[in-house]
Coordinates of C-alpha atoms and ligand atoms in Angstrom, one line a residue:
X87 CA -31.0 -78.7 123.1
X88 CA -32.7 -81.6 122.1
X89 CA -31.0 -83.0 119.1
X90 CA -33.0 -84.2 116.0
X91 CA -31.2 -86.2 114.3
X92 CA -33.5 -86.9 111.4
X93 CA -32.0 -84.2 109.9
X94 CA -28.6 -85.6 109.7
X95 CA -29.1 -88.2 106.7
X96 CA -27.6 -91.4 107.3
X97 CA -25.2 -91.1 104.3
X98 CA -23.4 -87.8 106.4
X99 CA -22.9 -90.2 109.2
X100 CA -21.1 -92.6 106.6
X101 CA -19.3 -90.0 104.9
X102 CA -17.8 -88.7 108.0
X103 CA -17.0 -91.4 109.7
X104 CA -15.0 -92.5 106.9
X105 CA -12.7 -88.8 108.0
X106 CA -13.4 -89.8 111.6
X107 CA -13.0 -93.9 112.7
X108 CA -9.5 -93.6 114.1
X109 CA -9.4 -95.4 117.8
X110 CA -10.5 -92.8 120.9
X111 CA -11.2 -93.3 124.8
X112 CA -15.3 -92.9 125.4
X113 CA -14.6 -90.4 127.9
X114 CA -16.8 -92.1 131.3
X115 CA -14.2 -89.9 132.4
X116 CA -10.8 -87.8 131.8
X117 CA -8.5 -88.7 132.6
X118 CA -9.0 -92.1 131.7
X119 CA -8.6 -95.2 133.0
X120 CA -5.1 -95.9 131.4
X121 CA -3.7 -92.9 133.6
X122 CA -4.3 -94.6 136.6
X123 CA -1.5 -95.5 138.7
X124 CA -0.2 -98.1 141.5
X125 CA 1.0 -94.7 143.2
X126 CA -2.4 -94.1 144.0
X127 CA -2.8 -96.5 146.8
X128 CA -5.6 -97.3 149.2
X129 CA -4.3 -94.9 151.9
X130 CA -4.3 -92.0 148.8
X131 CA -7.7 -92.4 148.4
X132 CA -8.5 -92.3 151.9
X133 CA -6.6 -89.3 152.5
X134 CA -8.8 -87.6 149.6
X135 CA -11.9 -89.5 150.5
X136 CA -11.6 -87.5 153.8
X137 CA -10.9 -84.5 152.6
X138 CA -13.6 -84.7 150.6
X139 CA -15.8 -85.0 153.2
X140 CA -14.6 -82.1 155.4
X141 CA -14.9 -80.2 152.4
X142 CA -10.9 -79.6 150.8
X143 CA -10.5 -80.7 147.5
X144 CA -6.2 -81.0 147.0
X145 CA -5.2 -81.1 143.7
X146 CA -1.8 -82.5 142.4
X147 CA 0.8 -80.1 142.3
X148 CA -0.9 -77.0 144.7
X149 CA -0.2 -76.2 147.5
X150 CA -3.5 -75.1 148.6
X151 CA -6.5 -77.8 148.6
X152 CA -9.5 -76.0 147.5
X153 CA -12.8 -76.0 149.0
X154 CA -15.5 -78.0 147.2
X155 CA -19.1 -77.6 146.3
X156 CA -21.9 -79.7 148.1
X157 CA -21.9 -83.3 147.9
X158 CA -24.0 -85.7 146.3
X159 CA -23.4 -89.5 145.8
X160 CA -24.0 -91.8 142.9
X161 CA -23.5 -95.5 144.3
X162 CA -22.4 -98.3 142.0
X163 CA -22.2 -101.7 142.9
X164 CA -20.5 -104.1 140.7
X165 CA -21.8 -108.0 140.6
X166 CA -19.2 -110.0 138.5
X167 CA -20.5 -113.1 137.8
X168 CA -21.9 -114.9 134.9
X169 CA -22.9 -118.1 134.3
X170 CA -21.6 -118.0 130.3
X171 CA -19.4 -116.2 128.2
X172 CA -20.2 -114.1 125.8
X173 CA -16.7 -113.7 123.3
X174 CA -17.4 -110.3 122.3
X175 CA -17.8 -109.2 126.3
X176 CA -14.8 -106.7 128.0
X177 CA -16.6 -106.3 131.4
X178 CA -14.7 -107.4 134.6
X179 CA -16.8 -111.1 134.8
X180 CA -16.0 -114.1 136.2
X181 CA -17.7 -117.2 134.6
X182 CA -19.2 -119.8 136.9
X183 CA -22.0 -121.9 137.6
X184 CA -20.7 -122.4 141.2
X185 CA -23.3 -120.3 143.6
X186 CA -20.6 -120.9 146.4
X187 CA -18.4 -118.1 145.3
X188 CA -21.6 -115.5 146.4
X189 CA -21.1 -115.7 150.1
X190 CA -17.9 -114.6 150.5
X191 CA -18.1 -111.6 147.8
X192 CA -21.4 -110.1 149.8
X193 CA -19.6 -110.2 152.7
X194 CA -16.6 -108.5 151.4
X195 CA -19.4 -106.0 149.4
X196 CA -20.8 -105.5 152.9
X197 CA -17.5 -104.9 154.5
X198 CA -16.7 -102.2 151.9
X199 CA -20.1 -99.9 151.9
X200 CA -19.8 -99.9 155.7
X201 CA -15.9 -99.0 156.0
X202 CA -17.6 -95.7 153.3
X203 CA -20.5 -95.5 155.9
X204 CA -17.9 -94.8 158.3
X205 CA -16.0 -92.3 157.1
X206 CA -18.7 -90.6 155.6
X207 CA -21.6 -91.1 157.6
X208 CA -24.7 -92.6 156.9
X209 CA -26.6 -89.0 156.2
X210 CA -24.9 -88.7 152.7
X211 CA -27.6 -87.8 150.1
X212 CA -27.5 -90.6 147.5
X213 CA -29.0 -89.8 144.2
X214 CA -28.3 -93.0 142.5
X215 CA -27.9 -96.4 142.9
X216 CA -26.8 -99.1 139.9
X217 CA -25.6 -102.5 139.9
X218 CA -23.5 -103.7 136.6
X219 CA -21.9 -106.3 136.3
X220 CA -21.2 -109.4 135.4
X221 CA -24.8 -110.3 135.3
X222 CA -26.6 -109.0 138.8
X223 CA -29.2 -111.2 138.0
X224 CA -26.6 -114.2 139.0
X225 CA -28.1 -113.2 142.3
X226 CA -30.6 -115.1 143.9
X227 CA -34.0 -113.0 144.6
X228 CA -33.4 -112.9 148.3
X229 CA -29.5 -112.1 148.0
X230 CA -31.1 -109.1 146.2
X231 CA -33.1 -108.4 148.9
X232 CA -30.1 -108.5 151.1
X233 CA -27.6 -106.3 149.3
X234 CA -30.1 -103.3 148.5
X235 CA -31.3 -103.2 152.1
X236 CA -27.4 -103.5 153.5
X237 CA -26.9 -100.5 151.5
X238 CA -29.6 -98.2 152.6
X239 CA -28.7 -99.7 156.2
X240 CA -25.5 -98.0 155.5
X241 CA -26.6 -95.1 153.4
X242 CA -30.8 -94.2 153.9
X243 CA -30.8 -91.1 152.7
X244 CA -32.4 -91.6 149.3
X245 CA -33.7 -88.9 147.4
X246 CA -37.2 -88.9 146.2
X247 CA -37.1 -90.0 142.8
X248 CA -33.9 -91.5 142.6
X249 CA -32.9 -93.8 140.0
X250 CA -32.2 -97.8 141.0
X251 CA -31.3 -99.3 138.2
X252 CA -30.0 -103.1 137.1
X253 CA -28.2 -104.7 134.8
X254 CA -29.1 -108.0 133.7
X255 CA -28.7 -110.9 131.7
X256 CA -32.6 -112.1 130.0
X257 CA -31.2 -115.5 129.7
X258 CA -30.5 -116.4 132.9
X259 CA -33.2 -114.0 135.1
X260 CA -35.2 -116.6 137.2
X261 CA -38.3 -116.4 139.1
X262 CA -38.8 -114.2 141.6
X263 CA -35.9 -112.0 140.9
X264 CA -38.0 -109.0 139.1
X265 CA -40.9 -108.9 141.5
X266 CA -37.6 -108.6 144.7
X267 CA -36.4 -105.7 143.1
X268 CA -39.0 -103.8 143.0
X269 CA -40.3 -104.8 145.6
X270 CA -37.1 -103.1 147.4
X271 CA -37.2 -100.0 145.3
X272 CA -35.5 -100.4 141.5
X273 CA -36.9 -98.8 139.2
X274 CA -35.0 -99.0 136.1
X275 CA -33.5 -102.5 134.2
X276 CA -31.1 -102.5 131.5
X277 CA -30.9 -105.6 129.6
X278 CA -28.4 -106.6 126.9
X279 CA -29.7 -107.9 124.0
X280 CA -26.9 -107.0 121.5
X281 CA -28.2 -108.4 117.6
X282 CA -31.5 -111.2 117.7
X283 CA -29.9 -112.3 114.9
X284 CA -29.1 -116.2 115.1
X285 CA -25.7 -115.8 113.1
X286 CA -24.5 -113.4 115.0
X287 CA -25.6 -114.9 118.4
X288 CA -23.8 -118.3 117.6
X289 CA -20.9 -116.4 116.9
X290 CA -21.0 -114.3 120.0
X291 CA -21.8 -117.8 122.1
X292 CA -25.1 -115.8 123.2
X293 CA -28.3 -117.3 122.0
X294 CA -31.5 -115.1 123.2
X295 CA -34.8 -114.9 121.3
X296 CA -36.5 -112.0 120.7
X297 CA -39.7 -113.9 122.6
X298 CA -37.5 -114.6 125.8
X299 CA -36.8 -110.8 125.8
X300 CA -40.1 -109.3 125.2
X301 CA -41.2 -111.4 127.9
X302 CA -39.3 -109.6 130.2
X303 CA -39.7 -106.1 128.8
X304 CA -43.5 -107.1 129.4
X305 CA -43.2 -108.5 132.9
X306 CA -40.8 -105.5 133.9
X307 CA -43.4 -103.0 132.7
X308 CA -46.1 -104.8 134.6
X309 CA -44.5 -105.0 137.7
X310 CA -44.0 -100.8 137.2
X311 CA -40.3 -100.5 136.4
X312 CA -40.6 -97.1 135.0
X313 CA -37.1 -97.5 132.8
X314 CA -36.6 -100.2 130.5
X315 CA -33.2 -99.7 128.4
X316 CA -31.8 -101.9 125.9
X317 CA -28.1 -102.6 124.8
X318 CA -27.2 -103.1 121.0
X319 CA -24.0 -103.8 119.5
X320 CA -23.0 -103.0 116.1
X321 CA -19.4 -104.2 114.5
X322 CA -20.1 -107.7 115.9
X323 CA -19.2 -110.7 113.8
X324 CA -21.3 -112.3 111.3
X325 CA -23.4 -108.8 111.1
X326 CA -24.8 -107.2 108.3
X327 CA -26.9 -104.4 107.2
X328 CA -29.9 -106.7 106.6
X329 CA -29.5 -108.9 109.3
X330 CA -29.2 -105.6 111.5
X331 CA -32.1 -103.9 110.2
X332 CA -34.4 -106.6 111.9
X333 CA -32.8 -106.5 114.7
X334 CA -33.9 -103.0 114.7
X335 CA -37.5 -103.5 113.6
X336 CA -37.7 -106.0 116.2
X337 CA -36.1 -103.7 118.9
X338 CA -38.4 -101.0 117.9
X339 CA -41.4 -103.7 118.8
X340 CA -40.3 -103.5 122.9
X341 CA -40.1 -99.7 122.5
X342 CA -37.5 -99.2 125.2
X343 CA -36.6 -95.8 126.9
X344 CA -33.5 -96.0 126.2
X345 CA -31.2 -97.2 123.8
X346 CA -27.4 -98.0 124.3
X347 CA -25.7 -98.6 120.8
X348 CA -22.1 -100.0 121.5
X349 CA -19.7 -100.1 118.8
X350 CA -17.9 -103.6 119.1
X351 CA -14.5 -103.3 120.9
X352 CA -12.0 -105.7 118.8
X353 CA -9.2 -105.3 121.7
X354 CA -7.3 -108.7 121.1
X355 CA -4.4 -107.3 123.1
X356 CA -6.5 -107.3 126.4
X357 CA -9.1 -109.7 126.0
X358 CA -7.3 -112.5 124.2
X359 CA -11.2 -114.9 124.4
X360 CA -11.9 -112.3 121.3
X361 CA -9.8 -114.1 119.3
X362 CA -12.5 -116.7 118.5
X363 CA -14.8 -114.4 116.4
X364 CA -12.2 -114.0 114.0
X365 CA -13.2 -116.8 113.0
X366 CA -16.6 -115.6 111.4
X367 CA -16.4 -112.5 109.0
X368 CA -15.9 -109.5 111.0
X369 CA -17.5 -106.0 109.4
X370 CA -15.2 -104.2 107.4
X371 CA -14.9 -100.6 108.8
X372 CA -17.5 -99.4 106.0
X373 CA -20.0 -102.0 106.6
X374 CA -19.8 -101.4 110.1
X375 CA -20.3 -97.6 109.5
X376 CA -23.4 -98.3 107.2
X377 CA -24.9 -100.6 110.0
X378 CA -23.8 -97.9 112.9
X379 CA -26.0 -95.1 110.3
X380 CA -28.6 -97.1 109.6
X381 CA -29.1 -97.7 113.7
X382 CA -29.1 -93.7 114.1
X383 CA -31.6 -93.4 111.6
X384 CA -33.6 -95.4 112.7
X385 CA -33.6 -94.5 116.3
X386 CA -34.0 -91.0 115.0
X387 CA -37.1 -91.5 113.5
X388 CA -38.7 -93.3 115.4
X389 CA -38.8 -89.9 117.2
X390 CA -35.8 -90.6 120.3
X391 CA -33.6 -88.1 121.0
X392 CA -30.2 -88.4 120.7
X393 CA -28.2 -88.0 123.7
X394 CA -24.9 -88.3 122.7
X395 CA -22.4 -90.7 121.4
X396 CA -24.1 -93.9 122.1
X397 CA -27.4 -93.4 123.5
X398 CA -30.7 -92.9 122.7
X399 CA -33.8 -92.2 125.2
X400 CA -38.0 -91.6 124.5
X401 CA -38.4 -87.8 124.3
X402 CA -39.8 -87.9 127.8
X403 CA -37.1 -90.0 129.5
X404 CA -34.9 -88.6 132.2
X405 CA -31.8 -88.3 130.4
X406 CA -33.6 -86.2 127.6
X407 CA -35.2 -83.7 129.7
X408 CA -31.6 -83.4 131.6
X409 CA -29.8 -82.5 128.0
X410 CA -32.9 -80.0 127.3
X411 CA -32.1 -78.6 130.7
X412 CA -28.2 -78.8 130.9
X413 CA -27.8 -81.2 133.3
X414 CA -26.8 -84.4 131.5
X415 CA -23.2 -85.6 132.9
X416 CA -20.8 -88.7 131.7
X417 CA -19.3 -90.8 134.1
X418 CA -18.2 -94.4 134.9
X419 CA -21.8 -95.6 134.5
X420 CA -22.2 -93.8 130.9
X421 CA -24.8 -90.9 130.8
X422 CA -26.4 -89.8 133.9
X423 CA -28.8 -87.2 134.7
X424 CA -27.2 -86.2 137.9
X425 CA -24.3 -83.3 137.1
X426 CA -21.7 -83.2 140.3
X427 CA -22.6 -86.7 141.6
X428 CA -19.6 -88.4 143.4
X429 CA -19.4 -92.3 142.8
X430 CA -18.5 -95.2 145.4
X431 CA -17.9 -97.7 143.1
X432 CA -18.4 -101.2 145.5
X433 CA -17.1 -104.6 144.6
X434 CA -14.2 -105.9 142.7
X435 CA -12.5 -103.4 140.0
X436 CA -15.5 -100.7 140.4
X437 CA -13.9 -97.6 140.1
X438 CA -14.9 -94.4 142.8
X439 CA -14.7 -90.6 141.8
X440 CA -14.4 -87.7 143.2
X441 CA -14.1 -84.0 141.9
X442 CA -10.2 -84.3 142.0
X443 CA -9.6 -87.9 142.1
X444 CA -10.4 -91.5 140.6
X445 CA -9.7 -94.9 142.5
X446 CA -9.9 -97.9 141.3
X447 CA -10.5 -101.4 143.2
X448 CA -8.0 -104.7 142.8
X449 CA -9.5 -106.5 139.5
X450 CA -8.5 -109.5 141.6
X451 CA -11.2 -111.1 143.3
X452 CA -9.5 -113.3 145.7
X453 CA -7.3 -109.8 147.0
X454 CA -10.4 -108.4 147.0
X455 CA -12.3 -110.1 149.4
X456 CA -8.9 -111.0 151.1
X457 CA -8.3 -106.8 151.9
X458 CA -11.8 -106.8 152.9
X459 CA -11.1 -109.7 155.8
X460 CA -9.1 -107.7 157.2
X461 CA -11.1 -104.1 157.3
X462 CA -8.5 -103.0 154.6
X463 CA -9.7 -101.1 151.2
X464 CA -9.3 -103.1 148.3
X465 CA -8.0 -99.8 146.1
X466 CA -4.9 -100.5 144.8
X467 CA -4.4 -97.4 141.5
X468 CA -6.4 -94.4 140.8
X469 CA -5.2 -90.7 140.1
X470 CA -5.4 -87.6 141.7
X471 CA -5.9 -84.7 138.9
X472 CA -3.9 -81.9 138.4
X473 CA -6.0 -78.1 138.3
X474 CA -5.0 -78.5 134.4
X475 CA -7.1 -82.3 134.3
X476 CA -9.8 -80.7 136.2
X477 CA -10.4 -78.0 133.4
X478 CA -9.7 -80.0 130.4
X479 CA -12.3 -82.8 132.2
X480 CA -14.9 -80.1 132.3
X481 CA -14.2 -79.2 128.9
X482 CA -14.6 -82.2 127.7
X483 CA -17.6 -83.3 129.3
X484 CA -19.5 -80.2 128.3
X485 CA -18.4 -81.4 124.8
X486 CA -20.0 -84.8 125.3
X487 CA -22.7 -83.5 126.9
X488 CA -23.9 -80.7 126.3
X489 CA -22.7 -80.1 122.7
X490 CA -21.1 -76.9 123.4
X491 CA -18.6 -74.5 125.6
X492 CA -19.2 -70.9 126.8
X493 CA -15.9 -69.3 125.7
X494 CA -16.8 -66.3 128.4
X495 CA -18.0 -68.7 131.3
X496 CA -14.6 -71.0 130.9
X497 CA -12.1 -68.0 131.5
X498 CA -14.6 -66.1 133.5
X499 CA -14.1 -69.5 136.3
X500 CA -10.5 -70.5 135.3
X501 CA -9.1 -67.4 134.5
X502 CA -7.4 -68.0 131.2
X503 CA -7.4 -66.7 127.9
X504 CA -9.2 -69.9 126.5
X505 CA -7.5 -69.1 123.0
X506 CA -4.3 -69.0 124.1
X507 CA -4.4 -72.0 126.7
X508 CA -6.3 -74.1 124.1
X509 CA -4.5 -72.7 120.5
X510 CA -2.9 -76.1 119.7
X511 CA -6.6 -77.8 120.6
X512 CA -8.1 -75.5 118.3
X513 CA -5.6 -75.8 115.8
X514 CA -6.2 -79.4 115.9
X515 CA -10.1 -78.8 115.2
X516 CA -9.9 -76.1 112.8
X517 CA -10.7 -78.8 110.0
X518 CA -13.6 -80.0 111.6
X519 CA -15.1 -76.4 111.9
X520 CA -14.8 -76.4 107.9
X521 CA -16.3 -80.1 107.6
X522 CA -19.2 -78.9 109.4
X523 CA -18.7 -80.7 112.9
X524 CA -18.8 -77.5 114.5
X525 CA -19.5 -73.2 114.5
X526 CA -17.2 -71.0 116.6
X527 CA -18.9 -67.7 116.8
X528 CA -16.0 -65.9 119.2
X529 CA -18.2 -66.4 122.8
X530 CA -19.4 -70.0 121.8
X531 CA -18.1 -73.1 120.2
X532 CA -21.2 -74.9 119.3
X533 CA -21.0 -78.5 117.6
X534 CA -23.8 -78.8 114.9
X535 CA -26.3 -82.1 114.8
X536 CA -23.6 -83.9 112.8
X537 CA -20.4 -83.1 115.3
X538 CA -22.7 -84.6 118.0
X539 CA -22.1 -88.0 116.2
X540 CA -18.4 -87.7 116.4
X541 CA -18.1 -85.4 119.7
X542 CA -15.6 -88.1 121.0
X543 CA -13.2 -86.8 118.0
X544 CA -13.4 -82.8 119.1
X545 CA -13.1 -84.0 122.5
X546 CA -9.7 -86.1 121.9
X547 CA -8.0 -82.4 120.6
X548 CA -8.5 -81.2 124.4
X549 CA -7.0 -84.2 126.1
X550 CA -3.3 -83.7 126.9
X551 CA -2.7 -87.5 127.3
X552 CA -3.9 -88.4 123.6
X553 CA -0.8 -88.0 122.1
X554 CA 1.3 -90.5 123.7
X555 CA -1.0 -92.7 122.5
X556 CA -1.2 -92.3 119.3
X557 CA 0.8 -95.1 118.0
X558 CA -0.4 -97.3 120.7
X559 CA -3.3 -99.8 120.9
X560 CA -5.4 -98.4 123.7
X561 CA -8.6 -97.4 122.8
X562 CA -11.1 -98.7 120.5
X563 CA -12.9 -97.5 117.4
X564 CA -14.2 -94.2 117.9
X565 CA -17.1 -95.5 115.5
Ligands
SF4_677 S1 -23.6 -111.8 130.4 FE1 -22.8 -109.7 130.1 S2 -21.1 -109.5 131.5 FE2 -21.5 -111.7 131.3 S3 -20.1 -112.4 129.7 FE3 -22.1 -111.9 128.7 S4 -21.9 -109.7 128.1 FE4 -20.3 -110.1 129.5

């Protein structure tokens, strides 16, 4: 279902979202993050890790593991430095211009993807492989070199037309590093760029020019990365619709394939550095709304497609031809076109998942190359779900995903009555039907182009956990 959101005017999008802005998780995955527990140790998760690979899938609370599907692997690698701080940023970075601190993090990265190689084997098929960050560009070109051949030393088996994708930093890419990684294999860089304009950039403590990024965009295309994605933030400080728009215009100029719109995360309570851009006039919630719009608009028309949430990709782009074919998934990494994939999540804080469990690294850099010393995993929370998280996760991933949920298919596979188990969800929704967000025709609930926009806020009515939170600051704007 590609979804056309030229049709949706931009003033629905304000409208609604003045009904709709209340604070919601993003879903990379459900349960989320905050459910993860210390009781969830490292030995947990390799209990469930091997499982996992002899094909049992225990839940919490059954007696009985199940036996799982077959296995694919997504791998994520997570390269935390930076050499600057940008105020607005909630990634797990260090800042440092010291290159000292890379030798003994590769070694503990190394130490970690061969303790997986070893329990899994090195025949896994791996569909995916992306490094975030930090900045993985902090990397020098042949440390690059090094870390993508130590992992397909530990884990060949590549499939043919698998995405390799990086995340880096325009400012500080040097020589070299572009013409290493493809060299190895990547195929795909993601660049932040956020707003080009100069207000906003002092404010954020992130000065880039539009020229410095187009030169990349140009040198990455040359070289034959096939996937060039952009990040944007709206809701950032010092913004407005103006100022905004040509940002757009100038975005529109490097014609990326795919477009990530963030809505700024103001989350004082957890990353205190954020503090400083109170300083500068932050967006009110409308003028962020009217800037948030304005981005879909213009994305729309300039004929993308819109994936869901906050992304946007070409028409012929991966992730578009997954939606149109039903195969788009959300995870840790944000959309992905591979539906099933299990993650090893390498490096400090990544997170790992599996169909019935998450597990999440030490944030801790020092404990994490410490546990990895010693041959010990560095996992120290992480959750193993319940039959009840595994159904509600589907649910709400076909929500984010795929816009809609069989009725038939759900209690055909889980056998429920999915009116009964989910009354107080629907109850909970029953406005939105009448505000448009969504159809219910008996065998299908179907959101419209409109409910796409705020699927995170259908979603939220299936998740059992919301409520506790409620009066709680945990999540961030939904728009
Ligand atoms: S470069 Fe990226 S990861 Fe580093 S501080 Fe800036 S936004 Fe955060």
């Amino acid at each position: 279902m590609a979804i056309k959101l030229s049709e949706v005017s931009a003033n629905d999008i304000v409208l609604k979202s003045r009904s709709y802005s209340g604070s919601g998780p993003r879903y990379t995955s459900y349960p989320t993050a905050v459910e993860f527990t210390e009781e969830f140790s490292a030995s947990s998760w390799e209990e469930t890790l091997r499982a996992d690979a002899a094909g049992l899938m225990p839940l919490k609370g059954e007696l009985e593991a199940v036996a799982t599907g077959p296995r694919s692997y997504a791998l994520y690698l997570h390269l935390p430095f930076c050499e600057s701080l940008c105020y607005f940023c909630a990634c797990n970075k260090i800042i440092t211009q010291d290159r000292s601190v890379i030798e003994p993090y590769l070694a503990a990265l190394f130490a970690e993807i061969h303790w997986y190689r070893d329990i899994l084997g090195s025949d896994i098929s791996v569909e995916q492989i992306h490094w975030g960050g930090g900045s993985p560009n902090y990397l020098s070109p042949d440390d690059m070199r090094r870390v993508h051949q130590e992992t397909l030393k530990a884990f060949p088996n590549l499939a043919s037309g698998a995405e390799v994708s990086i995340e880096v930093d325009p400012r500080t890419m040097k020589p070299g590093q572009l013409e290493a990684l493809r060299e190895v294999g990547f195929n795909r860089i993601s660049m932040g760029v956020q707003d080009f304009d100069d207000t906003v950039q002092q404010a954020v403590n992130r000065i880039q020019s539009f020229e410095m990024t187009k030169k990349l965009v140009e040198e990455a295309r040359a070289l034959g990365f096939t996937g060039v994605n952009v990040d944007l933030i709206y809701g950032l400080p010092g913004q407005t619709l103006t100022g905004f728009r040509d940002t757009l215009t100038k975005v529109h100029k490097l014609s990326p394939d795919r477009v990530a719109l963030y809505g700024y995360a103001h989350v004082t309570w957890k990353q205190k550095v954020q503090k400083a851009l109170e300083r500068v006039h932050l967006p009110t919630p409308d003028e962020r709304i009217e800037i948030f719009a304005e981005a879909v608009k213009s994305f729309s028309e300039a004929g993308y497609s819109y994936i869901g949430l906050d992304h946007f990709a070409r028409p012929e782009d991966e992730l578009s031809i997954a939606l149109e074919e039903g195969r788009l998934n959300r995870n840790f990494m944000g959309y992905t076109t591979h539906r099933g994939a299990r993650i090893l999540g390498f490096g400090v804080s990544a997170i790992s998942t599996l169909p019935n469990a998450f597990a999440q690294n030490t944030k801790d850099i020092l404990v994490y190359q410490e546990s990895w010393k010693n041959r010990r995993s560095s996992v120290n929370r992480g959750l193993l779900k319940t039959r009840e998280d595994c159904l509600r996760g589907l649910i709400i991933e076909r929500i984010m995903c795929e816009g809609k949920l069989d009725i038939g298919e759900i209690e055909r596979n889980w056998q429920i009555d999915f009116r009964q188990h989910f009354a107080e969800a629907l109850e909970k929704i029953d406005l939105m039907k009448a505000d448009g967000l969504y159809r219910d025709t008996g065998d299908l609930i179907e959101l419209s182009e409109i409910g796409r926009v705020f699927s995170r806020n259908i979603a939220m009515a299936f998740d059992e956990y919301m409520e506790k939170y409620a009066a709680k600051k945990v999540f961030s704007q939904s728009v």
